[in-house]
Tab-separated table of C-alpha atoms in Angstrom:
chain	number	residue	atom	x	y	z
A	1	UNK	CA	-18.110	-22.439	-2.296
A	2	UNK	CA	-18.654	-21.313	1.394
A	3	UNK	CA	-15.854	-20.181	3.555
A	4	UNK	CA	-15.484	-23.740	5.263
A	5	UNK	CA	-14.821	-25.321	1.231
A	6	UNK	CA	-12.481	-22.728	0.518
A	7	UNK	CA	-10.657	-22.541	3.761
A	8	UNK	CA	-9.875	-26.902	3.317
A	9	UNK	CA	-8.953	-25.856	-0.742
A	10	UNK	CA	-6.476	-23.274	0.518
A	11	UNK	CA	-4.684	-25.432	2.714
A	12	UNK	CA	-4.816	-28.621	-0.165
A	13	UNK	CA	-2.885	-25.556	-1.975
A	14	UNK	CA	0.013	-24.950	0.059
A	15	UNK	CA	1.826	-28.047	-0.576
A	16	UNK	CA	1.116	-27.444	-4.464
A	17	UNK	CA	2.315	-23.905	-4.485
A	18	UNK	CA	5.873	-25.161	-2.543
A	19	UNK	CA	6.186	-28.042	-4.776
A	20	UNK	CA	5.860	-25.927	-7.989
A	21	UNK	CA	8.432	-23.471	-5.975
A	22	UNK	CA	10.274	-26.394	-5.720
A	23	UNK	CA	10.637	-26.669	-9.317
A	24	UNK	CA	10.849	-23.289	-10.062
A	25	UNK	CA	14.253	-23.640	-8.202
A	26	UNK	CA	15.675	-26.484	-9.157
A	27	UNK	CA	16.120	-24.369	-12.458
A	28	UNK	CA	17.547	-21.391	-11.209
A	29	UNK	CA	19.963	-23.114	-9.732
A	30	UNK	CA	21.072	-23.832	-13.702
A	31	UNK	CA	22.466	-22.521	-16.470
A	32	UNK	CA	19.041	-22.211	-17.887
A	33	UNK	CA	18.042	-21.284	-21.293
A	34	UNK	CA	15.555	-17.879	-22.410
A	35	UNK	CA	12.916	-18.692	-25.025
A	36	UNK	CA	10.677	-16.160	-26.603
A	37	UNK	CA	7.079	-16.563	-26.843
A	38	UNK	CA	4.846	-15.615	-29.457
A	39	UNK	CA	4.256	-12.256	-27.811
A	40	UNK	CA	7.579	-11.663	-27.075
A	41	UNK	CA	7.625	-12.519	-23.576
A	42	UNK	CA	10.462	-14.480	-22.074
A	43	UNK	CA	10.200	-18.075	-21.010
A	44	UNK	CA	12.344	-20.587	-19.450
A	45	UNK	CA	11.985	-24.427	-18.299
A	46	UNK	CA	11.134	-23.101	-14.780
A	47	UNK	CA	7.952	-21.958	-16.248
A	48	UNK	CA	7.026	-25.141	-17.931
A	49	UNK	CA	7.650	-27.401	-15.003
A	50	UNK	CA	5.944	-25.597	-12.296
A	51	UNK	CA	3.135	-25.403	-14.904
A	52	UNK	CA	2.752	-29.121	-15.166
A	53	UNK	CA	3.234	-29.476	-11.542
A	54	UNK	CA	0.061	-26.959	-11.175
A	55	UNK	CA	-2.125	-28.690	-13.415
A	56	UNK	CA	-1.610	-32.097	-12.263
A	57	UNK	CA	-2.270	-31.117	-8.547
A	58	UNK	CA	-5.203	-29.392	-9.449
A	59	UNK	CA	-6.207	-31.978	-11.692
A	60	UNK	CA	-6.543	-34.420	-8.185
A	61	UNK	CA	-8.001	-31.633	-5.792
A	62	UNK	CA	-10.563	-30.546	-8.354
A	63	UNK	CA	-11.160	-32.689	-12.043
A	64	UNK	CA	-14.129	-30.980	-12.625
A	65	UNK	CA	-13.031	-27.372	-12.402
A	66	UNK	CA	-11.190	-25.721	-15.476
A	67	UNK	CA	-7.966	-24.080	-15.306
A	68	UNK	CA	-7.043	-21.114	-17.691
A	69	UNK	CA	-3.110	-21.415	-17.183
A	70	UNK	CA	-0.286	-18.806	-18.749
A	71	UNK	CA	1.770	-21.653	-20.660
A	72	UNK	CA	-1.207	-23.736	-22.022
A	73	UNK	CA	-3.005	-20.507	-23.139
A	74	UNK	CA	0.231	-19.370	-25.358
A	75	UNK	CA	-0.154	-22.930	-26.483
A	76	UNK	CA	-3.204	-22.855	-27.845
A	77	UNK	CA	-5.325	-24.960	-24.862
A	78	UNK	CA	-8.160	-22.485	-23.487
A	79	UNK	CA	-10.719	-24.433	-21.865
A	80	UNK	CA	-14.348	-22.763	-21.824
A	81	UNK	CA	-14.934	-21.519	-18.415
A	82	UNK	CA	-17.917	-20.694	-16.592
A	83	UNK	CA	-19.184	-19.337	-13.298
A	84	UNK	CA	-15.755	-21.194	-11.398
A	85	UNK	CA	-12.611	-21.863	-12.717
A	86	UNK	CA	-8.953	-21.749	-11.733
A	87	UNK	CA	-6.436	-18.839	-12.561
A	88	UNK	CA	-2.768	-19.768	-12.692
A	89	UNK	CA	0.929	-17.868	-13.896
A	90	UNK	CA	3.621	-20.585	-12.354
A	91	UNK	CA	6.183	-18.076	-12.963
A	92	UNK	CA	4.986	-14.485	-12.990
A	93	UNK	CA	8.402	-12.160	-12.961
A	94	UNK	CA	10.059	-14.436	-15.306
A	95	UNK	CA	12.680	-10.650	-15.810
A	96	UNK	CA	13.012	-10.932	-12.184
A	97	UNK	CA	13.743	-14.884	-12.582
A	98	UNK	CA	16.116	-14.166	-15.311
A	99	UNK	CA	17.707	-11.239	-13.563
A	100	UNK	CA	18.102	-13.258	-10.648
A	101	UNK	CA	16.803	-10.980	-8.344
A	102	UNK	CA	14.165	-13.241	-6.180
A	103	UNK	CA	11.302	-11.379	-6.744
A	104	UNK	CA	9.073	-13.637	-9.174
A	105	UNK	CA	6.257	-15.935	-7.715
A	106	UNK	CA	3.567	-18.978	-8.293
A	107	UNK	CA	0.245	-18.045	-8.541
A	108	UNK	CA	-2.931	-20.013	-7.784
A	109	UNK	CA	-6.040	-18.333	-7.507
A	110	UNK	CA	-10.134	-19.622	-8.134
A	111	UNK	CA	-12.416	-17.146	-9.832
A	112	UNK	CA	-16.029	-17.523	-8.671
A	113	UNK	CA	-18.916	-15.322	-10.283
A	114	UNK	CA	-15.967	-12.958	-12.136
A	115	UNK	CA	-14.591	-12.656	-8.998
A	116	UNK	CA	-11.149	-13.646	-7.269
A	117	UNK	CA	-12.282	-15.975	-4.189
A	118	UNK	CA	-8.887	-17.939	-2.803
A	119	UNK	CA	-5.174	-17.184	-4.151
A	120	UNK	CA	-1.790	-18.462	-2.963
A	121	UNK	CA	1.321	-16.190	-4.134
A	122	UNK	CA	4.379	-17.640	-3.495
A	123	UNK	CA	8.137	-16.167	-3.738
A	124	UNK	CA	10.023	-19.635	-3.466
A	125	UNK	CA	13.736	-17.729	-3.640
A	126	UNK	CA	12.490	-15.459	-1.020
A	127	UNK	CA	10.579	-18.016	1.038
A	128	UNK	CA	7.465	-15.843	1.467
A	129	UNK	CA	3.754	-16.733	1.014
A	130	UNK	CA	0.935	-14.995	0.727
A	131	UNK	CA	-2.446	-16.582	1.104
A	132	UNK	CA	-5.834	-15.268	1.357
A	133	UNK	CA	-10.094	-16.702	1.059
A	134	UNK	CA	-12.932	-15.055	0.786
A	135	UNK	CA	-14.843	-14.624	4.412
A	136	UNK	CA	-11.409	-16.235	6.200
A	137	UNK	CA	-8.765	-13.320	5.984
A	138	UNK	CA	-5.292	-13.725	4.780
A	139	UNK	CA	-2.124	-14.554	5.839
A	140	UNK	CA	1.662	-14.724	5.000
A	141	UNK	CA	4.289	-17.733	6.116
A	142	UNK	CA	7.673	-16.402	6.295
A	143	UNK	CA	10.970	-17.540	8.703
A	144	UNK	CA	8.761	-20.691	9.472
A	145	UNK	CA	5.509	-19.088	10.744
A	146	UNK	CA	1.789	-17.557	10.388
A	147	UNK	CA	1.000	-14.682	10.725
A	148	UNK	CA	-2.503	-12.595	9.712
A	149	UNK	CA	-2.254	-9.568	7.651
A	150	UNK	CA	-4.721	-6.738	6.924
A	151	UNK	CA	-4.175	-3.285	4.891
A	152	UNK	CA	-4.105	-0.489	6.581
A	153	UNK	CA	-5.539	3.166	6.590
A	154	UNK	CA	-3.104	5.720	4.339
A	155	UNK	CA	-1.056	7.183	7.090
A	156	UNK	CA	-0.936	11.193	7.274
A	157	UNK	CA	2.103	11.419	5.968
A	158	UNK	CA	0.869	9.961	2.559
A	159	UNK	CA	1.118	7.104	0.438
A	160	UNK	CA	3.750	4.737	-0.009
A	161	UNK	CA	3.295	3.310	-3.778
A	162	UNK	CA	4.727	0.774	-5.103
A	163	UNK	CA	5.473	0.030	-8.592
A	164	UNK	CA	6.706	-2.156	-11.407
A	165	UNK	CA	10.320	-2.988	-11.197
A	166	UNK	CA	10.119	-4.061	-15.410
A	167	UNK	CA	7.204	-2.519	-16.788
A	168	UNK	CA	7.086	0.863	-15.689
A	169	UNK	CA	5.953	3.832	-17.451
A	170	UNK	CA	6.877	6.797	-15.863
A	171	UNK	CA	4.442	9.478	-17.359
A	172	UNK	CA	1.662	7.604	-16.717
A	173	UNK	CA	2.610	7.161	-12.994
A	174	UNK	CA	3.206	10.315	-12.438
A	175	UNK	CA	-0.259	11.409	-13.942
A	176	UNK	CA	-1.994	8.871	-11.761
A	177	UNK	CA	-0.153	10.186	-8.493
A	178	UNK	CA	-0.733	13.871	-9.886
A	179	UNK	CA	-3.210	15.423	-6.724
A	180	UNK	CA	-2.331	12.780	-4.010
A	181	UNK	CA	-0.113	12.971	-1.313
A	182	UNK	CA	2.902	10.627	-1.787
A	183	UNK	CA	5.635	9.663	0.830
A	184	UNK	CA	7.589	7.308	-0.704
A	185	UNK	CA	7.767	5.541	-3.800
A	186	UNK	CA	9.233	1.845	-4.254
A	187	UNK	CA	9.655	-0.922	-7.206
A	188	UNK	CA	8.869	-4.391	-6.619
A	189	UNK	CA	8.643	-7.711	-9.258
A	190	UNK	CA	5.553	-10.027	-9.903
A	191	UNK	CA	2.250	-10.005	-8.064
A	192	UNK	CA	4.358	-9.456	-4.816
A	193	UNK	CA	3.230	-5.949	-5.413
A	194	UNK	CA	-0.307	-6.518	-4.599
A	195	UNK	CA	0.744	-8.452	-1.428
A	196	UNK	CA	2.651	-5.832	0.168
A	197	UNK	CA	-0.324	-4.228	-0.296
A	198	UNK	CA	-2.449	-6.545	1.467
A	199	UNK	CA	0.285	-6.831	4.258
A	200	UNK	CA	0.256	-2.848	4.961
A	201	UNK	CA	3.739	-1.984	3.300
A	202	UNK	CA	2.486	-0.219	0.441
A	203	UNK	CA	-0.984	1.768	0.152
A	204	UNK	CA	-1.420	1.598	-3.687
A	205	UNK	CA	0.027	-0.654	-6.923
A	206	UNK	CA	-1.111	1.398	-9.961
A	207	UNK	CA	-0.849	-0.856	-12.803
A	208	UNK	CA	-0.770	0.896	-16.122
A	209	UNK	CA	0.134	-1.039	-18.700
A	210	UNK	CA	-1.063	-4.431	-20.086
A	211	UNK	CA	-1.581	-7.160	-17.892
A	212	UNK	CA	-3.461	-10.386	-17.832
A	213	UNK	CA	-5.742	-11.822	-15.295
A	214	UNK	CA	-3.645	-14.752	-13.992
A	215	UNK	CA	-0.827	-12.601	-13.865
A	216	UNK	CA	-2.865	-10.903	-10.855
A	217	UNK	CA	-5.634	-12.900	-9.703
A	218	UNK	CA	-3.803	-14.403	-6.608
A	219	UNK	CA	-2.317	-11.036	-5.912
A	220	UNK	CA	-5.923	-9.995	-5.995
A	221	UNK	CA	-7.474	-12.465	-4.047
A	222	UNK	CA	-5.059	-12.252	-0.987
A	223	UNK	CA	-5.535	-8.140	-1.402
A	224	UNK	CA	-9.555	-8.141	-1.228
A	225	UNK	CA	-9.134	-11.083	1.411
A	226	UNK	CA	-6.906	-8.858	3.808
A	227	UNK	CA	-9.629	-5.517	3.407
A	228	UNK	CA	-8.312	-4.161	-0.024
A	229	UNK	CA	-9.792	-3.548	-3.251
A	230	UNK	CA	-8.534	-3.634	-6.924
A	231	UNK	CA	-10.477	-1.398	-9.403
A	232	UNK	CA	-9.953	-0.174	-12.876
A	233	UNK	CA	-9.072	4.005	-13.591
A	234	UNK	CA	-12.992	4.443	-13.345
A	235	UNK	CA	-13.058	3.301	-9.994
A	236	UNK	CA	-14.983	-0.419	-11.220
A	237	UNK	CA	-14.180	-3.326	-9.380
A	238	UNK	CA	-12.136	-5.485	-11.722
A	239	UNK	CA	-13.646	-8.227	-12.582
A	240	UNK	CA	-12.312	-11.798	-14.293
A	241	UNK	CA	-13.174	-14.141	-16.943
A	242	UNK	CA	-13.140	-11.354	-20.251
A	243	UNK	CA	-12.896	-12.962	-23.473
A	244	UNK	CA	-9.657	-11.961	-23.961
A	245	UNK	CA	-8.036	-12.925	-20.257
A	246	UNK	CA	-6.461	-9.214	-20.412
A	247	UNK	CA	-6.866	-6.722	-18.363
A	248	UNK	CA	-7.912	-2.633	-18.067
A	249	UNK	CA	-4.986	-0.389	-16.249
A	250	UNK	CA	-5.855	-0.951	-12.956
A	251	UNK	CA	-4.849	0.446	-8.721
A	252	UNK	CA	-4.164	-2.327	-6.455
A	253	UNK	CA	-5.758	-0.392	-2.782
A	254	UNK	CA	-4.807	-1.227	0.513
A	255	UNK	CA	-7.852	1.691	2.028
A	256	UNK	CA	-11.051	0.910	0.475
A	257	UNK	CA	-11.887	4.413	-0.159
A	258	UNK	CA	-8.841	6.004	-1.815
A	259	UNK	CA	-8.997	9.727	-2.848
């Protein structure tokens, strides 16, 4: 698509992403109930409904384009994709949902030639949303307005990293880090970790441990949107559509030349 398609798609998004918010809510306002899946992961109603709330918006805005989303693939339901199709985790953080702690999001993103070209992350308990498009920039809404965000250059001081709040591994982080400068280290839930990236409040996300590729391609889209750049250990741009859906270890970068 060019920049003018994606641009109108983005902004047919926004409504979806609040509505699935919407639901998301509306269920951790309850009592709710913690399933496990077949991996062990937790899952809860919110999930389901802002799942089906996804699909059947997307279903109107786009019938012809598949959508690889978390639920439906631990289901069973994995559509073949090709050179386009959409990315989506309704609830990614569902231990920060659980915990109650505000940081889990909905994730929309569309994957174009393996790579991410338009994602909306929203944090509905927060009230933050990240947007960004290929060849249009990115963006966050928060306290009722727009504002443009860009990553920024690793200040002299050194890097501010941010990190998994539940799946850290502690070793492997400080191996990664091992040779840098660092200034300050922070935890964060969900694929807010990429945006704060994107927005210039964190230089790197090193991701090392499993993850899958909706659980970052909106994240990933609004980083590479506002100047950033998300590449595996080797320093290859990660790329979307594997087999498998999962993902290398990975650094989320703000600079687009890290050291």
């Amino acid at each position: 698509m060019d920049t003018p398609e994606l641009v109108a798609l983005r902004d047919a998004l926004l409504p979806l992403a609040h509505a699935a918010g919407d639901a998301i809510l509306a269920v951790y306002a309850t009592d709710f109930a913690v399933h496990g899946k077949a991996d062990a992961s937790p899952v809860t109603a919110a999930d389901e409904r802002a799942e089906a709330v996804i699909l059947a918006g997307l279903a109107r805005l786009t019938p012809d384009i598949p959508v690889v989303a978390e639920e439906a693939v631990a289901a069973g339901r994995i559509p073949q994709v090709g050179r386009r199709f959409w990315l989506v985790d309704p609830l990614d953080g569902t231990r920060e949902f659980i915990s109650r702690n505000g940081e889990f999001t909905v994730n929309i993103a569309l994957i174009e030639d393996g790579r991410p070209a338009l994602g909306v992350v929203f944090a509905p308990a927060l009230n933050r949303l990240f947007a960004g498009a290929a060849g249009a920039g990115a963006f966050v809404e928060e306290r009722g307005a727009r504002r443009a965000i860009a990553c920024r250059k690793v200040p002299a001081t050194g890097l501010t990293v941010v990190a998994s709040r539940s799946h850290g591994d502690a070793a492997a982080l400080e191996a990664f880090l091992a040779g840098r400068r660092v200034a300050s280290q922070a935890n964060a839930g969900s694929s807010l970790k990429l945006c704060l990236v994107a927005c210039g409040e964190a230089d790197v996300y090193p991701r090392l441990g499993r993850t899958m590729e909706w659980d970052i391609a909106a994240g990933d889209a609004v980083l590479r949107a506002a100047g950033g750049r998300v590449c595996t250990l080797d320093d290859t741009p990660l790329g979307y559509g594997k087999p498998d859906f999962a993902n290398p270890h990975f650094a989320a970068w703000g600079d687009a030349a890290p050291a």
